[in-house]
Coordinates of C-alpha atoms in Angstrom, one line a residue:
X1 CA 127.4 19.0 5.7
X2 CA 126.8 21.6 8.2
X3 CA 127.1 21.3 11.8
X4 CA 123.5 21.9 12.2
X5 CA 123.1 18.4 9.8
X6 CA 125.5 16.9 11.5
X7 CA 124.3 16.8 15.4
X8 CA 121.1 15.2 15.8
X9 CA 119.6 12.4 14.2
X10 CA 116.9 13.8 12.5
X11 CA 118.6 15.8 10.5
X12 CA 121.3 14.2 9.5
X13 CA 118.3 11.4 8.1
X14 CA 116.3 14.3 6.4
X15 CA 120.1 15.1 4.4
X16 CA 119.9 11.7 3.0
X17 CA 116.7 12.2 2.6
X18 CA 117.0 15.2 0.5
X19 CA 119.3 13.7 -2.1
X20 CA 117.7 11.9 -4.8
X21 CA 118.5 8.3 -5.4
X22 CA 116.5 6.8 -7.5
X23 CA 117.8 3.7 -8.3
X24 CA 120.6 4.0 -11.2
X25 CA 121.3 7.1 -9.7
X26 CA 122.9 6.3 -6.2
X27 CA 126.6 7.9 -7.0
X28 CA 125.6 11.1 -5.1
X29 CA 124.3 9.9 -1.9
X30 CA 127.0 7.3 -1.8
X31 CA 129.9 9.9 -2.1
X32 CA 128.0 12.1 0.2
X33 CA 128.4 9.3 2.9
X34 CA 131.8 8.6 1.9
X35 CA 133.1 11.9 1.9
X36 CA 131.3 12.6 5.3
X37 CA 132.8 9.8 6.8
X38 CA 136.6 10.0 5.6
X39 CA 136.4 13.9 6.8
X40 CA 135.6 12.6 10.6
X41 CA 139.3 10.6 10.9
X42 CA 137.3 8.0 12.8
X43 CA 140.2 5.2 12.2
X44 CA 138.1 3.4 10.0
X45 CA 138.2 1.7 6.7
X46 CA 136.0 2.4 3.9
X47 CA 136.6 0.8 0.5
X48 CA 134.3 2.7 -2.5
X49 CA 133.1 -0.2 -5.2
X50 CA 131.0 1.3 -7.9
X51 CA 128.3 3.4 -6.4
X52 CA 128.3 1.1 -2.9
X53 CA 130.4 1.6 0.5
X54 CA 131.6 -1.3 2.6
X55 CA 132.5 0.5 6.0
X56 CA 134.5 -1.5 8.6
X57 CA 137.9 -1.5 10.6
X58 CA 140.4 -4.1 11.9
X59 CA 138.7 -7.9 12.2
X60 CA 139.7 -9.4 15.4
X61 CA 139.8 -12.9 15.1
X62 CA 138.4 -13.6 18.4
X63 CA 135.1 -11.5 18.3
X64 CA 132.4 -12.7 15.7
X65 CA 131.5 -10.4 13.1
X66 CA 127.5 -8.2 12.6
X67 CA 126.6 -6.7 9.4
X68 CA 124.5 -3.6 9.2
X69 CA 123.3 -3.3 5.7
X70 CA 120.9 -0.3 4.2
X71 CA 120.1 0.1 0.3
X72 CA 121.0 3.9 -1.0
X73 CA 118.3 3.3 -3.7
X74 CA 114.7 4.7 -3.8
X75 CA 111.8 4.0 -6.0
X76 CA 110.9 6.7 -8.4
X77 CA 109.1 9.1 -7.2
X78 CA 109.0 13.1 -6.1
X79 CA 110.1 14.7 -2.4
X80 CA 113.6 15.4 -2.8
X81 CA 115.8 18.5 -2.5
X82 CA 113.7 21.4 -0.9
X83 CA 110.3 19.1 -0.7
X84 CA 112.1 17.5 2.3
X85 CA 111.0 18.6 5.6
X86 CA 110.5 18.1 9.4
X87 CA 107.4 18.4 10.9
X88 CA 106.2 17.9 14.7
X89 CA 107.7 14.1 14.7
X90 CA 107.4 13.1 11.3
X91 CA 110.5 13.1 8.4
X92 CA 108.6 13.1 4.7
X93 CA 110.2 12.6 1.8
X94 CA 110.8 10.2 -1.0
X95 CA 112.2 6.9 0.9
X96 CA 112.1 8.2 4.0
X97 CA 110.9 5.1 5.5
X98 CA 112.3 2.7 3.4
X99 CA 115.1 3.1 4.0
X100 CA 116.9 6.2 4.4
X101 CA 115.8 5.8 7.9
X102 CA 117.9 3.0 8.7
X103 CA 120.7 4.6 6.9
X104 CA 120.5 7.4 9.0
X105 CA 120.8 5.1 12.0
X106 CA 123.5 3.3 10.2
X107 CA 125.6 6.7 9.5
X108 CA 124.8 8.4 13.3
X109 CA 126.1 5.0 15.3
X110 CA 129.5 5.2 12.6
X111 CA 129.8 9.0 13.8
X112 CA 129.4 8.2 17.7
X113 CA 132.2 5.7 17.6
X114 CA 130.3 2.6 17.6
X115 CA 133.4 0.9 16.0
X116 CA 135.3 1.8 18.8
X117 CA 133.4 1.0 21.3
X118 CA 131.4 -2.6 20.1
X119 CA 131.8 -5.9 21.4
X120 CA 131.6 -7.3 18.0
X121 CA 133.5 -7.1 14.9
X122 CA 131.5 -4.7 12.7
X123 CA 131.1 -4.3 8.8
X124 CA 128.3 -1.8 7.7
X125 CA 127.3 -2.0 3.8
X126 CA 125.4 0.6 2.4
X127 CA 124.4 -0.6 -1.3
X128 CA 123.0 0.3 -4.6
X129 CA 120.3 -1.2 -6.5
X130 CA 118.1 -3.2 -4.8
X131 CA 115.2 -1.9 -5.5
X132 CA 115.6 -2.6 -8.9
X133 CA 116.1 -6.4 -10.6
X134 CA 117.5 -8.7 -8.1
X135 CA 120.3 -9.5 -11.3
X136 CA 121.2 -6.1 -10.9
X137 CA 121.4 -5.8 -7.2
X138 CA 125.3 -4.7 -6.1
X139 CA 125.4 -7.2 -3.6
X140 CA 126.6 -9.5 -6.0
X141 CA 129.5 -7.7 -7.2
X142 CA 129.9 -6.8 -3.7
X143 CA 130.0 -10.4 -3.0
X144 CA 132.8 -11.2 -5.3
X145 CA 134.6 -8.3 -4.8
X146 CA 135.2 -7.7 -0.7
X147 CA 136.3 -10.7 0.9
X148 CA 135.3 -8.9 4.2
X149 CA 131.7 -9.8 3.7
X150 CA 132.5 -14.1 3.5
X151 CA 133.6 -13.4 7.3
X152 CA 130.0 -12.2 8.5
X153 CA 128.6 -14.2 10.6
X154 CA 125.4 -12.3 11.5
X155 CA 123.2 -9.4 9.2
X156 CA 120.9 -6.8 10.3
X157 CA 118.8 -5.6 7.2
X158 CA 118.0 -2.1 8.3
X159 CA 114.4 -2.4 6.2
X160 CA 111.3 -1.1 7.7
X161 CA 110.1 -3.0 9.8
X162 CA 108.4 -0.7 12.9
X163 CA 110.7 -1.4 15.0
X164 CA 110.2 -5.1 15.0
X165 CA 112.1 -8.1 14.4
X166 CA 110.9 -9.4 10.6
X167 CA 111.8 -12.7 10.8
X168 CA 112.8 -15.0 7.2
X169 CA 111.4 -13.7 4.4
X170 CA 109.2 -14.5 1.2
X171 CA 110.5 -15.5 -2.0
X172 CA 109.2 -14.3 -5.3
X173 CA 109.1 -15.0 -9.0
X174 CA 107.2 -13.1 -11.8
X175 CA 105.8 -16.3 -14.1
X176 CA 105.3 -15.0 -18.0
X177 CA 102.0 -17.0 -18.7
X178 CA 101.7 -17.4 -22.9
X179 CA 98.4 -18.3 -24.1
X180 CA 98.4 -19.0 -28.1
X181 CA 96.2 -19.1 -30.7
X182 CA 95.4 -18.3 -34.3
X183 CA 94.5 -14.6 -36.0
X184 CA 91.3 -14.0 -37.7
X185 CA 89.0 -11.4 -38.7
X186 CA 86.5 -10.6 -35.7
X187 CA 83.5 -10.9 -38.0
X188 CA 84.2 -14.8 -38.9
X189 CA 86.0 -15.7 -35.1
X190 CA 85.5 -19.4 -36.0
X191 CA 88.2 -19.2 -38.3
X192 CA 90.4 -18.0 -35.8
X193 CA 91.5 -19.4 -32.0
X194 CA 91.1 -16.6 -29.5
X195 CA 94.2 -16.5 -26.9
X196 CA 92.6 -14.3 -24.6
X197 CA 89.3 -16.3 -24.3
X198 CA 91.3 -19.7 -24.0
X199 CA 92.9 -18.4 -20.8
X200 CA 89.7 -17.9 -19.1
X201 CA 89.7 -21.1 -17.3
X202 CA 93.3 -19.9 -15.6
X203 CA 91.8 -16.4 -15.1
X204 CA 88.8 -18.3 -13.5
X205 CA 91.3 -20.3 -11.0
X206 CA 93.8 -17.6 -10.2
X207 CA 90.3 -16.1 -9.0
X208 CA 89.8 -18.1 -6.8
X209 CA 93.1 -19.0 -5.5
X210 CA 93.4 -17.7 -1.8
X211 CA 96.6 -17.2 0.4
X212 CA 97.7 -20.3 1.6
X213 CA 98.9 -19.9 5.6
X214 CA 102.6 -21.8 6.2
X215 CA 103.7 -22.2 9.6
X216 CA 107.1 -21.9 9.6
X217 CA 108.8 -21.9 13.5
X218 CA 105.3 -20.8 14.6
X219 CA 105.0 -17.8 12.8
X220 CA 102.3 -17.4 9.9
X221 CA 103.2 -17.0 6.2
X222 CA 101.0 -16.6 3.2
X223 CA 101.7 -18.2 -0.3
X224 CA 100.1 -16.1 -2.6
X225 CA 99.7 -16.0 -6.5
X226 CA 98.1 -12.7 -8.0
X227 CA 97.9 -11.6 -11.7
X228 CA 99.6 -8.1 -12.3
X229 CA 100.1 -7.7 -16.1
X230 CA 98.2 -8.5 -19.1
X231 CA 99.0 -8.2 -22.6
X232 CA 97.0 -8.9 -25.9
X233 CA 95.2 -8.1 -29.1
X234 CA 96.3 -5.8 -31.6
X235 CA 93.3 -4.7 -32.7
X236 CA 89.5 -4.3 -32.0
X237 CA 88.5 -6.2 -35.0
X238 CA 91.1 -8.9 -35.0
X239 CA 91.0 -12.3 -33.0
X240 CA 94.4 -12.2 -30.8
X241 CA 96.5 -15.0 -31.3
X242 CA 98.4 -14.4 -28.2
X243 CA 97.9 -13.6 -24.9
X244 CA 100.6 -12.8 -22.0
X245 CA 99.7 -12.4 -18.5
X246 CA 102.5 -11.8 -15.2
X247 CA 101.3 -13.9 -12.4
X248 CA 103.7 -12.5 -9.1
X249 CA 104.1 -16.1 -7.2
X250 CA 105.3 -15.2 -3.6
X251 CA 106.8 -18.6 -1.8
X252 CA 107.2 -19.2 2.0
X253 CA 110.4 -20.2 3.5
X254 CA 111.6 -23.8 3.7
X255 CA 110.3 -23.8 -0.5
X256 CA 113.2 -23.5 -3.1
X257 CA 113.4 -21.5 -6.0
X258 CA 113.3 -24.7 -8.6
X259 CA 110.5 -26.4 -6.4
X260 CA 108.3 -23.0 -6.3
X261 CA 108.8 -22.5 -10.1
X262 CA 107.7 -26.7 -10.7
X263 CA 104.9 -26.0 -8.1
X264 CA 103.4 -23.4 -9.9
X265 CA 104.1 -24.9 -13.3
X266 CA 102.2 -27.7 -12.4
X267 CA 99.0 -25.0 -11.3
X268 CA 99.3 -23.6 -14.7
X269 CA 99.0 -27.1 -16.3
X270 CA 99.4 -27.9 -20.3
X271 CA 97.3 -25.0 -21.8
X272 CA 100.1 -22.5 -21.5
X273 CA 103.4 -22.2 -21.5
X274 CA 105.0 -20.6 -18.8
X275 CA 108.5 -18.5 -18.7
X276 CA 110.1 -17.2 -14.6
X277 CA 111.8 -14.1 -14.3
X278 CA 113.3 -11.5 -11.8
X279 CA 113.2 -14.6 -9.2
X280 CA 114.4 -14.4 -5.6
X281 CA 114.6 -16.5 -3.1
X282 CA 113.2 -17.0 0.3
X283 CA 114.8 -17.2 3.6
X284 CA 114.6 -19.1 6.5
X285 CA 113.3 -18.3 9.9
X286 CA 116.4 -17.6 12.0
X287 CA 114.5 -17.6 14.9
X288 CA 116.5 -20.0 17.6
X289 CA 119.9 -18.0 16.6
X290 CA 121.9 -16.7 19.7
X291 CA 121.6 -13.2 18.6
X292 CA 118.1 -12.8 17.8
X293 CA 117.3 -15.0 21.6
X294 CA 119.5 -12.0 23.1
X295 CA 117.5 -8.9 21.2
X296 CA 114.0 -10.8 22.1
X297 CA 115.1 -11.3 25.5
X298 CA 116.8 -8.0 26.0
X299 CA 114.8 -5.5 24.2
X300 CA 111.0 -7.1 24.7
X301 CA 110.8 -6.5 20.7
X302 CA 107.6 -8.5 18.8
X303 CA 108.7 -11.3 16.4
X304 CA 106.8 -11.0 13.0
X305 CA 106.9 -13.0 9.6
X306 CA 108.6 -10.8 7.1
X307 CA 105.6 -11.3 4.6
X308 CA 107.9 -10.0 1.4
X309 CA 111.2 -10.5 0.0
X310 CA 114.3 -8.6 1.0
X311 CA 117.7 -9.1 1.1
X312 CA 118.2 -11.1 3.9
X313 CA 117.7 -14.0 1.7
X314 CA 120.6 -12.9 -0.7
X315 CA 123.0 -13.0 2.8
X316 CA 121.6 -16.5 3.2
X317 CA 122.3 -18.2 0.2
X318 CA 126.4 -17.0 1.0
X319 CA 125.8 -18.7 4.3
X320 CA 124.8 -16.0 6.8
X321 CA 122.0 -15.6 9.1
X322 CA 120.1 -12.5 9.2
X323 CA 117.3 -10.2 10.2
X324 CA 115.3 -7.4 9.3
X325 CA 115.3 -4.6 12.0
X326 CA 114.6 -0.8 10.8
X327 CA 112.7 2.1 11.8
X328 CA 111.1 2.7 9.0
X329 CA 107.1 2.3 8.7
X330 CA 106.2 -0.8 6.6
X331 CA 103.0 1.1 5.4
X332 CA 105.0 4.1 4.2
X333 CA 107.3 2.2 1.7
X334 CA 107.2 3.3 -1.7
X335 CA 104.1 5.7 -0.5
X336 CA 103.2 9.2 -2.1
X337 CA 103.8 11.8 0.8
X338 CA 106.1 9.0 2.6
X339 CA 107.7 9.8 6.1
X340 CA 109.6 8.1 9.0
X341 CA 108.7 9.1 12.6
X342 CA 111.5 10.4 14.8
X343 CA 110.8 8.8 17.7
X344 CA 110.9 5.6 15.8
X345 CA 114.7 6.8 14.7
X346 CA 116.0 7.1 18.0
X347 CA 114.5 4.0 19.6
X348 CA 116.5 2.1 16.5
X349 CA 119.5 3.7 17.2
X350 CA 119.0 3.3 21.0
X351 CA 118.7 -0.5 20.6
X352 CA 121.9 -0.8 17.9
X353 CA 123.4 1.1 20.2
X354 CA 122.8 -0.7 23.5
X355 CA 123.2 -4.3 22.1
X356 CA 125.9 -3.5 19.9
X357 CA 128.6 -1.9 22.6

């Protein structure tokens, strides 16, 4: 890295930026930040597990301890290398907003001595695989394998968010819905049972099924069900005898996993049988924690639903309360021609900074 990277915010984000990541392919941007940082001598500690860092430095017993966590992985996609660029206040380029962003605001308080100068005890993850299958996701091995992250007490999930505080967060799980019936040729079809015509009736209901709006601690969440795959038939003259449709369930905090899954079993009734997948789980609403009361009351910052899934969840189920606070735009994630706002960079890092020191 260059001096010229290395001095403003902006460009050290559009660096990150510039180095494909898609996820499976997270080793270069994680020794990038690695090598970056044990080149500086800051006095810090950073331990290297697979293609994830886990950045902290001596744990005071008397100080609690903050997370900042950030996801090295992209979704697949073009604007890497030399299709990176700055213009006017704009960063484009593939995950820009979500979440290189944050990661840049991660890296730029590590280089500007925030673990020097904080008031907290500080551990800053920066992670592979999460936008792939939550089985895969390195938190887990990260989990089992750094015993500094059982003394968190506190996460900040560098997500986009605008700028705001994304409170809880949705579960999910993908519901494998298996209509069966019997083969025949199309011209006698009363010989035959046809799969895809006996899941009309569920086709006709998941139609009409509307978001349902949770309360949960006053702010408004929305259970939602919608059909995203389909598969049948083998060919145009042959009754199907199966049919397979992906229904993406999306659950509210304050729902478990097992109790969304029954729920929605349930919905489906007897006419199918129903198989979950790639489930996650939901998160509550940390809303009356002491640090979130000191960033609302500090920082004037809006307090939204987080009305999707993300990690914040997987902190919970080890017992630790969390947020989601980045810079990144939530309408630019996983976008063609995706950018991050530099203004929006440097009122992040502004408010990490202030609250954290």
């Amino acid at each position: 890295m260059s001096e010229m990277e290395n001095e403003s915010l902006e460009n050290l984000t559009a660096s990150l930026v510039r180095i494909e990541s898609i996820t499976g392919n997270e080793r270069a941007i994680c020794s990038y930040i690695e090598d970056l940082l044990v080149s500086k001598r800051l006095g810090i500690e950073c331990e290297r597990i697979g293609e994830s860092l886990v950045v902290s430095s001596k744990l005071k017993e008397s100080l609690p301890t903050l997370g900042l966590i950030g996801h090295l992985d992209t979704v697949p996609g073009v604007g890497v290398g030399d299709a990176v660029r700055i213009e006017e206040n704009r960063i484009v380029g593939l995950g820009s907003s979500d979440m290189k962003g944050g990661l840049g605001v991660m890296l730029k308080l590590i280089l500007d001595g925030i673990f020097s100068n904080s008031r907290f005890n500080l551990i800053f993850v920066f992670y592979a695989g999460e936008e792939g299958p939550f089985e895969e996701n390195s938190l887990h091995e990260l989990f089992q394998r750094c015993q500094k992250l059982k003394t968190l007490d506190f996460v900040f999930i560098l997500e986009p968010t605008n700028n705001d505080l994304h409170l809880g967060c949705m579960g999910l799980t993908n519901a494998k819905v298996s209509f069966s019936g019997k083969r025949a040729h199309s011209a006698r079809p009363w010989t035959g049972d046809n799969a895809i015509h006996k899941a009309g009736e569920f086709l006709m209901r998941m139609s009409e099924f509307k978001p349902q709006k949770v309360l949960c601690n006053g702010l408004e969440f929305y259970e939602c069900a919608s059909v995203t795959l389909a598969q049948g038939g083998i060919a145009v003259n042959v009754i199907p005898d199966s049919f397979e449709l992906n229904v993406n369930y999306r659950f509210p905090p304050g729902v478990g996993l097992a109790d969304a899954q029954a729920r929605f079993k349930a919905f489906v009734g007897d006419g199918a049988e129903v198989l979950f997948e790639r489930n996650h789980p939901s998160c509550e609403v940390f809303d009356e924690h002491p640090i979130i009361r000191e960033l609302l009351a500090r920082f004037s910052l809006n307090k939204l639903p987080k009305q999707a899934y993300t990690d914040v969840a997987l902190f919970s189920e080890h017992g630790i309360a969390g947020v989601n606070f980045g810079p990144g735009l939530t309408s630019q994630a996983h976008q063609s021609g995706e950018f991050i706002e530099i203004d929006a960079l440097y009122k992040s890092y502004e408010i990490y900074r202030g609250f954290l020191n």
